[in-house]
PDB file of C-alpha atoms and ligand atoms in Angstrom:
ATOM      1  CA  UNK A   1     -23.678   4.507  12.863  1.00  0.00           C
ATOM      2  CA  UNK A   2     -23.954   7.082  10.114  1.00  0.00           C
ATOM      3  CA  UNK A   3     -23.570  10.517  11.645  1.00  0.00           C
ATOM      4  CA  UNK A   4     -24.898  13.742   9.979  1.00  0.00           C
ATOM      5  CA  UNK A   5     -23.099  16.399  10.820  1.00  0.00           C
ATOM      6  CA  UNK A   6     -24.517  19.955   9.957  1.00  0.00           C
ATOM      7  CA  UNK A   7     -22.127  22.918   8.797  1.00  0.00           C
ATOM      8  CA  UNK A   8     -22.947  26.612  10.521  1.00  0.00           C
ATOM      9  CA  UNK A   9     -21.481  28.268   7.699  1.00  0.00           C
ATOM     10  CA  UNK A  10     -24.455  28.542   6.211  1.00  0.00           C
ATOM     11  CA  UNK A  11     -26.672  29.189   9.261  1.00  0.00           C
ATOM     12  CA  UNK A  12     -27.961  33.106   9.999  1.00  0.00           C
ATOM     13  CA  UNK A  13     -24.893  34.256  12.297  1.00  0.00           C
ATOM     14  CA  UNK A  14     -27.672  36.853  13.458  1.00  0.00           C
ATOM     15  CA  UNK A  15     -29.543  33.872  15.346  1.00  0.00           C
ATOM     16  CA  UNK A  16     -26.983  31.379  15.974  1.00  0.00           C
ATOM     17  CA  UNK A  17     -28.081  30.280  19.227  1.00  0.00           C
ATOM     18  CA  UNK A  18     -31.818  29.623  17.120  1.00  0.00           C
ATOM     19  CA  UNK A  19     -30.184  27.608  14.650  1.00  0.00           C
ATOM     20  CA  UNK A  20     -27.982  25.548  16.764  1.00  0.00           C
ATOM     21  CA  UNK A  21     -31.569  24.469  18.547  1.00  0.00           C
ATOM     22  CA  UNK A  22     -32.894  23.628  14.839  1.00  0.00           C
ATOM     23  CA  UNK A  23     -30.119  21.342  14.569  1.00  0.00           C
ATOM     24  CA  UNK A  24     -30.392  19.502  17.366  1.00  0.00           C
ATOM     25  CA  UNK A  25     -33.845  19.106  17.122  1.00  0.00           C
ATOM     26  CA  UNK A  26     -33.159  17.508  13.519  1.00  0.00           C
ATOM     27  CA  UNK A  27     -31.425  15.072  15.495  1.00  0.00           C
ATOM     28  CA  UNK A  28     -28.084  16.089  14.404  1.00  0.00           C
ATOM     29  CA  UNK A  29     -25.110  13.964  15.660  1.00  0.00           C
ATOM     30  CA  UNK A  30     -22.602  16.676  15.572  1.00  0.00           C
ATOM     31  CA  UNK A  31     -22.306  20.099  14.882  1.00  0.00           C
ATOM     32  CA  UNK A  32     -19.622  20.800  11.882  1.00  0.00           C
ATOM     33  CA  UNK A  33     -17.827  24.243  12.796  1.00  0.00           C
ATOM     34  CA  UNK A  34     -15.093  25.783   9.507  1.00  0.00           C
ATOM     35  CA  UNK A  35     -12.743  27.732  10.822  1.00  0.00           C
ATOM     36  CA  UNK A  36     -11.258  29.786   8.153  1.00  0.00           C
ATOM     37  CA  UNK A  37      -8.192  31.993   8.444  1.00  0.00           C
ATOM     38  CA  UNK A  38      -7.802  33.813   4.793  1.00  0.00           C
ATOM     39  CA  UNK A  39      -4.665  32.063   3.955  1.00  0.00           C
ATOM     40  CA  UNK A  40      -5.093  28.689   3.890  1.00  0.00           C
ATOM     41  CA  UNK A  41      -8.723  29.611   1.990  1.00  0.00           C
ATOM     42  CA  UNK A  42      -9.628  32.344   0.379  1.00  0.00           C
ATOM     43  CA  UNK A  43     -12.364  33.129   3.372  1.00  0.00           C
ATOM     44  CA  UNK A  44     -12.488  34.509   7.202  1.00  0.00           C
ATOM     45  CA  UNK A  45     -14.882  33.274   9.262  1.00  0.00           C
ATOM     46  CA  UNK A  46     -14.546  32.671  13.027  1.00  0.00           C
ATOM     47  CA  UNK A  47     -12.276  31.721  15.528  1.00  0.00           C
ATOM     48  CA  UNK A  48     -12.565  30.351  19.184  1.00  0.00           C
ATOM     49  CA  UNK A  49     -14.349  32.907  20.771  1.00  0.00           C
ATOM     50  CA  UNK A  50     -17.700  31.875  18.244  1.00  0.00           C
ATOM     51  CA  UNK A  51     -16.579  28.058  19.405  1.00  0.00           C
ATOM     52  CA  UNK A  52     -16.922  28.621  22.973  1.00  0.00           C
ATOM     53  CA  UNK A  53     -19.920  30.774  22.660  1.00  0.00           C
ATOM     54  CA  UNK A  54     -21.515  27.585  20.891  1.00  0.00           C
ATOM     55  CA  UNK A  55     -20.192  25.526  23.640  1.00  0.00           C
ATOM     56  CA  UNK A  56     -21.705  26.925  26.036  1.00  0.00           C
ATOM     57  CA  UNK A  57     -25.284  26.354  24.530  1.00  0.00           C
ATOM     58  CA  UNK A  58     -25.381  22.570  23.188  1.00  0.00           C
ATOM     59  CA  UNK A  59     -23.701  19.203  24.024  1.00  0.00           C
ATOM     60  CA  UNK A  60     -23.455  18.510  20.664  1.00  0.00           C
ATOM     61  CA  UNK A  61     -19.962  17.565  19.672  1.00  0.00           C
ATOM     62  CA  UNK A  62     -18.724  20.104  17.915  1.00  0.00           C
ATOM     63  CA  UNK A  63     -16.579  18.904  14.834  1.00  0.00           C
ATOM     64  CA  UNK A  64     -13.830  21.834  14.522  1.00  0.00           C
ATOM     65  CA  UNK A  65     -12.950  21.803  10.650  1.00  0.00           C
ATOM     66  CA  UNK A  66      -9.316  23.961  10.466  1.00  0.00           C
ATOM     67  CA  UNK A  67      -8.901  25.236   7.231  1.00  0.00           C
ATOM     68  CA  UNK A  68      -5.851  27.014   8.118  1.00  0.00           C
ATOM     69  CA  UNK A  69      -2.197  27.238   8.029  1.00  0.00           C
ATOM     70  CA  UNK A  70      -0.165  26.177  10.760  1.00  0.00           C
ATOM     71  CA  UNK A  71      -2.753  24.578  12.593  1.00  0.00           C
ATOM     72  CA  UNK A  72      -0.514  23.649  15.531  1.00  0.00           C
ATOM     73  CA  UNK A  73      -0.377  26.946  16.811  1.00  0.00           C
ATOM     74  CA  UNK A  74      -4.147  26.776  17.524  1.00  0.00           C
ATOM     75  CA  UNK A  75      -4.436  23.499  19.055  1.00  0.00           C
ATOM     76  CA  UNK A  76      -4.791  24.771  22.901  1.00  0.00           C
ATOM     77  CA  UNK A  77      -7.581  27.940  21.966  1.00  0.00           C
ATOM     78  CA  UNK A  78      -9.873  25.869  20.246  1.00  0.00           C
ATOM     79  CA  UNK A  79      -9.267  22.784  23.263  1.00  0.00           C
ATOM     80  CA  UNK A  80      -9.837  25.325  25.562  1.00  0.00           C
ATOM     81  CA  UNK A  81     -12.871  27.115  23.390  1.00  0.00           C
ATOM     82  CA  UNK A  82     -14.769  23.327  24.467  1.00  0.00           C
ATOM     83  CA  UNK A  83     -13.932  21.392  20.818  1.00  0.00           C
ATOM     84  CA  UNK A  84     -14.718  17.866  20.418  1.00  0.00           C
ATOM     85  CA  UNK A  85     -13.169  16.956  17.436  1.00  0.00           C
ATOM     86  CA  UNK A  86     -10.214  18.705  15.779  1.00  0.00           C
ATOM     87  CA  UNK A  87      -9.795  18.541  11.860  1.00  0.00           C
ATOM     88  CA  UNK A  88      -6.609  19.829  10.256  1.00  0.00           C
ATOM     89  CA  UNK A  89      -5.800  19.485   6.488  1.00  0.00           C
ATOM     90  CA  UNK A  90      -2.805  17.468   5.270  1.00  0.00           C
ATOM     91  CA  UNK A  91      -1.941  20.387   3.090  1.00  0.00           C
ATOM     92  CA  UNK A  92      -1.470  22.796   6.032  1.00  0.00           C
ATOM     93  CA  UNK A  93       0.727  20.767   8.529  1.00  0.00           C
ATOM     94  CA  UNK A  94       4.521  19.658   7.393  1.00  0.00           C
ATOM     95  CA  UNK A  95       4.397  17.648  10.509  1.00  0.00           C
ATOM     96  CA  UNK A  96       1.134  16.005  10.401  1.00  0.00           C
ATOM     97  CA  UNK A  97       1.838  13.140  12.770  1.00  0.00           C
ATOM     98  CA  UNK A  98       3.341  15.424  15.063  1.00  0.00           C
ATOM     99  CA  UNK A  99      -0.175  17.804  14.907  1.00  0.00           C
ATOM    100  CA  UNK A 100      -2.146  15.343  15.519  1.00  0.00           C
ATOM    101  CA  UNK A 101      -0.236  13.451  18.231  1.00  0.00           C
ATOM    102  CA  UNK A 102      -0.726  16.938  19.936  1.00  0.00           C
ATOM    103  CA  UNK A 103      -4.491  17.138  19.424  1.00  0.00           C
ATOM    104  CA  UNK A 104      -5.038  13.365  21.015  1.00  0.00           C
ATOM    105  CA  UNK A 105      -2.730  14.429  23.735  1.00  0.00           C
ATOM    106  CA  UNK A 106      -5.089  17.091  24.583  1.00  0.00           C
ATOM    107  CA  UNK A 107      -7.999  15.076  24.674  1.00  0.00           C
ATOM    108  CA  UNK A 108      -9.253  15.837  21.703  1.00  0.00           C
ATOM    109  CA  UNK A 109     -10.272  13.209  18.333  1.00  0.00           C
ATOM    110  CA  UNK A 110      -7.989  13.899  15.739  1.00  0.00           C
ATOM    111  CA  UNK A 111      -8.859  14.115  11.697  1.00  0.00           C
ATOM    112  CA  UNK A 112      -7.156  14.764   8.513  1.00  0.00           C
ATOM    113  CA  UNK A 113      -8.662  16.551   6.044  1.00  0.00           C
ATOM    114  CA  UNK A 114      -7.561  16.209   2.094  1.00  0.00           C
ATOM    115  CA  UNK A 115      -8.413  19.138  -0.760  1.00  0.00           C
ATOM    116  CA  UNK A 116      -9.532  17.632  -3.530  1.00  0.00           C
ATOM    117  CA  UNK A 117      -6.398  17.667  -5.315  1.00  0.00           C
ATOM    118  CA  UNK A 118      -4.737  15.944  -2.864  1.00  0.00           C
ATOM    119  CA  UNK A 119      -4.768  12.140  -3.683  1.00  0.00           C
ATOM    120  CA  UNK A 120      -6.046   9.579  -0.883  1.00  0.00           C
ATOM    121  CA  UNK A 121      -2.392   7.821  -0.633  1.00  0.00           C
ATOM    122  CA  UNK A 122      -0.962  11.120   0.641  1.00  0.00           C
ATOM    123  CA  UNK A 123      -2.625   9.648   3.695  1.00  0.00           C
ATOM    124  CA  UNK A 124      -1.363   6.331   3.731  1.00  0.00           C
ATOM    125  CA  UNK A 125       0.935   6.327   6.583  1.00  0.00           C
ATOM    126  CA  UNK A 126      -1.591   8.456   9.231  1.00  0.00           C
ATOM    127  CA  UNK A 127      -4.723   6.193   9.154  1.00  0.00           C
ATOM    128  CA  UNK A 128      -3.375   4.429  12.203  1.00  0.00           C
ATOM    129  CA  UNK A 129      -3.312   7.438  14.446  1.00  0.00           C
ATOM    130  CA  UNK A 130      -6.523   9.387  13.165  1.00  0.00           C
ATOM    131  CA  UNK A 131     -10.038   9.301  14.445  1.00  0.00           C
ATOM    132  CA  UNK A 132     -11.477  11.068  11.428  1.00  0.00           C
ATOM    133  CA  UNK A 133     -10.731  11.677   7.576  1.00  0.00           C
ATOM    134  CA  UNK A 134     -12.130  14.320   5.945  1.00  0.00           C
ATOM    135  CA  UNK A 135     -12.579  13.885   2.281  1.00  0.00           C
ATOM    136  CA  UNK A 136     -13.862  17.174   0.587  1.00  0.00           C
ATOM    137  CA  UNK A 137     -15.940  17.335  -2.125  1.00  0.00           C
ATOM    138  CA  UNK A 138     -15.793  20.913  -2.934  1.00  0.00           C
ATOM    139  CA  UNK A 139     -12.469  23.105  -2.907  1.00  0.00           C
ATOM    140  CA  UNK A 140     -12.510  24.565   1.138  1.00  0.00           C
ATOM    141  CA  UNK A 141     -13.500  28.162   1.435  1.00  0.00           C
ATOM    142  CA  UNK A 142     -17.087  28.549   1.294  1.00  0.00           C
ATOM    143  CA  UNK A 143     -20.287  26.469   1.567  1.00  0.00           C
ATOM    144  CA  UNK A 144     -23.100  25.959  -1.094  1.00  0.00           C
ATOM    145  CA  UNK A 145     -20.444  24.818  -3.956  1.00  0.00           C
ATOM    146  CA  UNK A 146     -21.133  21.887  -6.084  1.00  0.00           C
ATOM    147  CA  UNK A 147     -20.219  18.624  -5.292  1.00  0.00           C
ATOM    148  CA  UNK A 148     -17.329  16.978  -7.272  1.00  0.00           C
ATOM    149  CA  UNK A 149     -18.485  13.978  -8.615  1.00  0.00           C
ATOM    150  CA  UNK A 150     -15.312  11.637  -9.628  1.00  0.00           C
ATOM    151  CA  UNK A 151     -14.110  12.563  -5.817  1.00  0.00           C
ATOM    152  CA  UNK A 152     -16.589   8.900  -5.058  1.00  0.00           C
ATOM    153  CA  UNK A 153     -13.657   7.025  -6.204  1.00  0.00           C
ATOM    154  CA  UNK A 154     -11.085   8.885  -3.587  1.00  0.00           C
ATOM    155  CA  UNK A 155     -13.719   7.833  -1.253  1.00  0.00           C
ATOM    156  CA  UNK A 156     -14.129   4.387  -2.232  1.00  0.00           C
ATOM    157  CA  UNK A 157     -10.078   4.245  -1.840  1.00  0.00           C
ATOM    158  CA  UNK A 158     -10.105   6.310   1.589  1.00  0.00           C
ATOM    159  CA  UNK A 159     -12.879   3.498   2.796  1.00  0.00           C
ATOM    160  CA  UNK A 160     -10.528   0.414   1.764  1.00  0.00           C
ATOM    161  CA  UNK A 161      -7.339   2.251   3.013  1.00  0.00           C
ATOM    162  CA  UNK A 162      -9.366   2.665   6.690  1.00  0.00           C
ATOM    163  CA  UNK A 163     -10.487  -0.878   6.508  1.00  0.00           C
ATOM    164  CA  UNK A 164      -7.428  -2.864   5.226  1.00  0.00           C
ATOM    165  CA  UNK A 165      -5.794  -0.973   8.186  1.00  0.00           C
ATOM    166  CA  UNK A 166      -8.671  -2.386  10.684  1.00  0.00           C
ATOM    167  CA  UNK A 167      -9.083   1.385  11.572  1.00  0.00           C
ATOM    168  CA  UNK A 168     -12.022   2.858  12.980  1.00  0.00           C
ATOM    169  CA  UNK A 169     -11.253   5.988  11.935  1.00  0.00           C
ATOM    170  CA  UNK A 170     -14.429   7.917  10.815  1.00  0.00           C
ATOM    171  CA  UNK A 171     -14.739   8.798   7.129  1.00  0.00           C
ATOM    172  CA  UNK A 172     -16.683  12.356   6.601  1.00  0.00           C
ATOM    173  CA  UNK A 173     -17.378  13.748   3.415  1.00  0.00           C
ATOM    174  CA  UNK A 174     -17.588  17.617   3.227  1.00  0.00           C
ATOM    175  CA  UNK A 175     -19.129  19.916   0.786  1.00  0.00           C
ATOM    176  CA  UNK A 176     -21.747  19.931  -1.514  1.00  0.00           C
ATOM    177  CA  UNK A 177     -23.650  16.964   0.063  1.00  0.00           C
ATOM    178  CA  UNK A 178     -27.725  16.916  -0.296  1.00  0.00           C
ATOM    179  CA  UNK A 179     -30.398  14.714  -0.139  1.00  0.00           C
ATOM    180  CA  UNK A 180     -29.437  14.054  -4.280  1.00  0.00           C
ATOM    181  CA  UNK A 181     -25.946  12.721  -3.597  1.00  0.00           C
ATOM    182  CA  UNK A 182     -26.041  11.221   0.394  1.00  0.00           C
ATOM    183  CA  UNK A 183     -27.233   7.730  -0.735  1.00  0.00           C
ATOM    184  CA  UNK A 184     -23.885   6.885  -3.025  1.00  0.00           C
ATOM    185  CA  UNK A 185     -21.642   8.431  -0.684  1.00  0.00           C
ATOM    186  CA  UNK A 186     -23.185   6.095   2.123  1.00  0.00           C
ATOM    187  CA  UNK A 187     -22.857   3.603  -0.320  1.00  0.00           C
ATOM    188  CA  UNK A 188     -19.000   4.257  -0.937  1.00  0.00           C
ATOM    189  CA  UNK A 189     -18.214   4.329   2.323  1.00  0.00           C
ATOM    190  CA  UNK A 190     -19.205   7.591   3.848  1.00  0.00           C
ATOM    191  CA  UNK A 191     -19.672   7.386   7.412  1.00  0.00           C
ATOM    192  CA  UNK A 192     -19.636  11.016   8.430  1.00  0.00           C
ATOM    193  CA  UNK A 193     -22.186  13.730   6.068  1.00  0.00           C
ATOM    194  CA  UNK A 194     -21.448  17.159   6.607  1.00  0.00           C
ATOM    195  CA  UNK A 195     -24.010  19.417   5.115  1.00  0.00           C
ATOM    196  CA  UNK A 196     -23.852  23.193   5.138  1.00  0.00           C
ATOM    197  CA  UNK A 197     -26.366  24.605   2.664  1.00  0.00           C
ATOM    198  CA  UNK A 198     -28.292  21.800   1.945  1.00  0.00           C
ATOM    199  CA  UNK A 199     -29.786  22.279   5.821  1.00  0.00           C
ATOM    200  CA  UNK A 200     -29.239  25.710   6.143  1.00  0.00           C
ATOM    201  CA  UNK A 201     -30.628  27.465   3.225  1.00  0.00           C
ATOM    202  CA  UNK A 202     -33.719  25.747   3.842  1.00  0.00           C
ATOM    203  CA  UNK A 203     -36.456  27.373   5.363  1.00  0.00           C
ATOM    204  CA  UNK A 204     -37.071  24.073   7.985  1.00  0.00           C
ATOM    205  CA  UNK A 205     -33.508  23.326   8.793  1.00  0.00           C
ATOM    206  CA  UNK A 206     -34.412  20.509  11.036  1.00  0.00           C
ATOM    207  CA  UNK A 207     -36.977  18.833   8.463  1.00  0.00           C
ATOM    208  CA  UNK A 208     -33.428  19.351   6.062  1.00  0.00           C
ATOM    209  CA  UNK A 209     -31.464  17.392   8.495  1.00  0.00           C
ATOM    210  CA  UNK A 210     -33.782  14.158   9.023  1.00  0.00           C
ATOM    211  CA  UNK A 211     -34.862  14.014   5.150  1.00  0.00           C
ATOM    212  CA  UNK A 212     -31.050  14.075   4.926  1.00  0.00           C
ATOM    213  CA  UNK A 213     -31.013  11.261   7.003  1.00  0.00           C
ATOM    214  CA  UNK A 214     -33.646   8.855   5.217  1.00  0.00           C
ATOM    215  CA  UNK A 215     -32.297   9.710   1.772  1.00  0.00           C
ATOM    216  CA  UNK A 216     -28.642   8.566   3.146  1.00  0.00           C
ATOM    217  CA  UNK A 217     -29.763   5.306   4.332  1.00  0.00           C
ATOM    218  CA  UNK A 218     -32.463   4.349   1.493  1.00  0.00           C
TER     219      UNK A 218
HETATM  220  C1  DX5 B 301     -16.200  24.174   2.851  1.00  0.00           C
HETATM  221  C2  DX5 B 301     -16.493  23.716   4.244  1.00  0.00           C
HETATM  222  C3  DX5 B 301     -17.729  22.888   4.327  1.00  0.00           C
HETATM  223  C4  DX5 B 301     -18.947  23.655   3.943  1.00  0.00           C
HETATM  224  C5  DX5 B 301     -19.948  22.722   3.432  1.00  0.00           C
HETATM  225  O1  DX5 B 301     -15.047  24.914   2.848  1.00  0.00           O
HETATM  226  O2  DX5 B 301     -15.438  22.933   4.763  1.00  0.00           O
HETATM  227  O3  DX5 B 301     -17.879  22.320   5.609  1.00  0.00           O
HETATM  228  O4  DX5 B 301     -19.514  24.351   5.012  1.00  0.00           O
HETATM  229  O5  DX5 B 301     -20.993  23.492   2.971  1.00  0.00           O
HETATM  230  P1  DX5 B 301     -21.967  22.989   1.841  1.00  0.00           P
HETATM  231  O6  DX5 B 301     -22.682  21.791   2.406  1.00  0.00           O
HETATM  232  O7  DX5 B 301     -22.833  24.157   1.632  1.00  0.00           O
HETATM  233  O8  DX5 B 301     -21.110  22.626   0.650  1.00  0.00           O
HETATM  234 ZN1   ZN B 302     -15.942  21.751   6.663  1.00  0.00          ZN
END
């Protein structure tokens, strides 16, 4: 059930074909791809053209995190770059239901993401038409950040808010997650771990991922 998701952004660009392979030989369940336009975040990384490059190596579902603004206006490039899973942030789209009516429409699962600052109920109304929320724990725009500790309790309210709704919307937490915090954030209701650094900046990225694993489900 749990799925661990690991985050590129911390991977060596240099050998990205390498380090998608280390991945998926941690047993990763999905690769976690942040798209960052330097508007939305204070950041630039890649666009579709990386995405479909990476596609065209793995069938790993690749979890397409937009942190950027107008996301609607990407929609079709990153469907046609091969994403699995498209992620836009409630903060970005005025029209939320309408964004991610489109994404479905193309095929593609559908999540919300919420900035820490953003409180869970600002989400109240989409549950019903979202395959994914994405709570951060760290302020979007770069990996290896520390976690935010009282964000548990958005988490807690996120998980009640997807059940009392009989949802089965995945609940991913982003940012900041290691093998120190994975267990609680199982434990309040964290179905989805994405972990940048905590793989990546180790020196055996797939022994990162599957210790990553055991400490989430001790
Ligand atoms: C932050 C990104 C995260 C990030 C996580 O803006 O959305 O996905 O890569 O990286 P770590 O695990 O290093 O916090
Ligand atoms: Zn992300």
């Amino acid at each position: 059930m749990l799925k661990i998701a690991p985050s590129i952004l911390s991977a060596d660009f240099k050998n990205l074909e390498q380090q998608v392979r280390l991945a998926e030989r941690g047993g990763a369940d999905w690769l976690h791809l942040d798209i960052m336009d330097g508007h939305f975040v204070p950041n630039l990384t890649f666009g579709p053209l990386v995405v479909e490059a990476i596609r065209s190596i793995t069938r790993l579902p690749l979890d397409t995190h937009l942190m950027i603004e107008d996301p609607s206006r990407s929609i079709d490039d990153f469907r046609a770059a091969g994403s699995t899973r498209l992620t836009v942030h409630v903060e970005a789209a005025v029209h939320l239901h309408r964004v991610v009516e489109q994404i479905r429409e193309k095929g593609m699962k559908a999540g919300i993401a919420l900035n820490p600052s953003t409180p869970a109920s600002a989400i109240k109304e989409m549950i019903p038409f979202v395959d994914l929320v994405n709570v951060m724990t760290v302020d979007p725009g770069f990996g290896g950040q520390e976690f935010i500790r009282p964000m548990l309790r958005k988490i807690r309210e996120v998980a009640e808010m997807i059940a009392a709704s009989r949802s089965r919307a995945y609940l991913e937490v982003d940012g900041g997650i290691s093998e120190r915090n994975a267990a609680e954030l199982v434990r309040a209701g964290a179905t989805v771990l994405v972990a940048g650094h905590s793989v990546y900046a180790r020196r055996n990225v797939s022994a990162a991922i599957r210790s990553l694993r055991k400490a989430a489900t001790r």
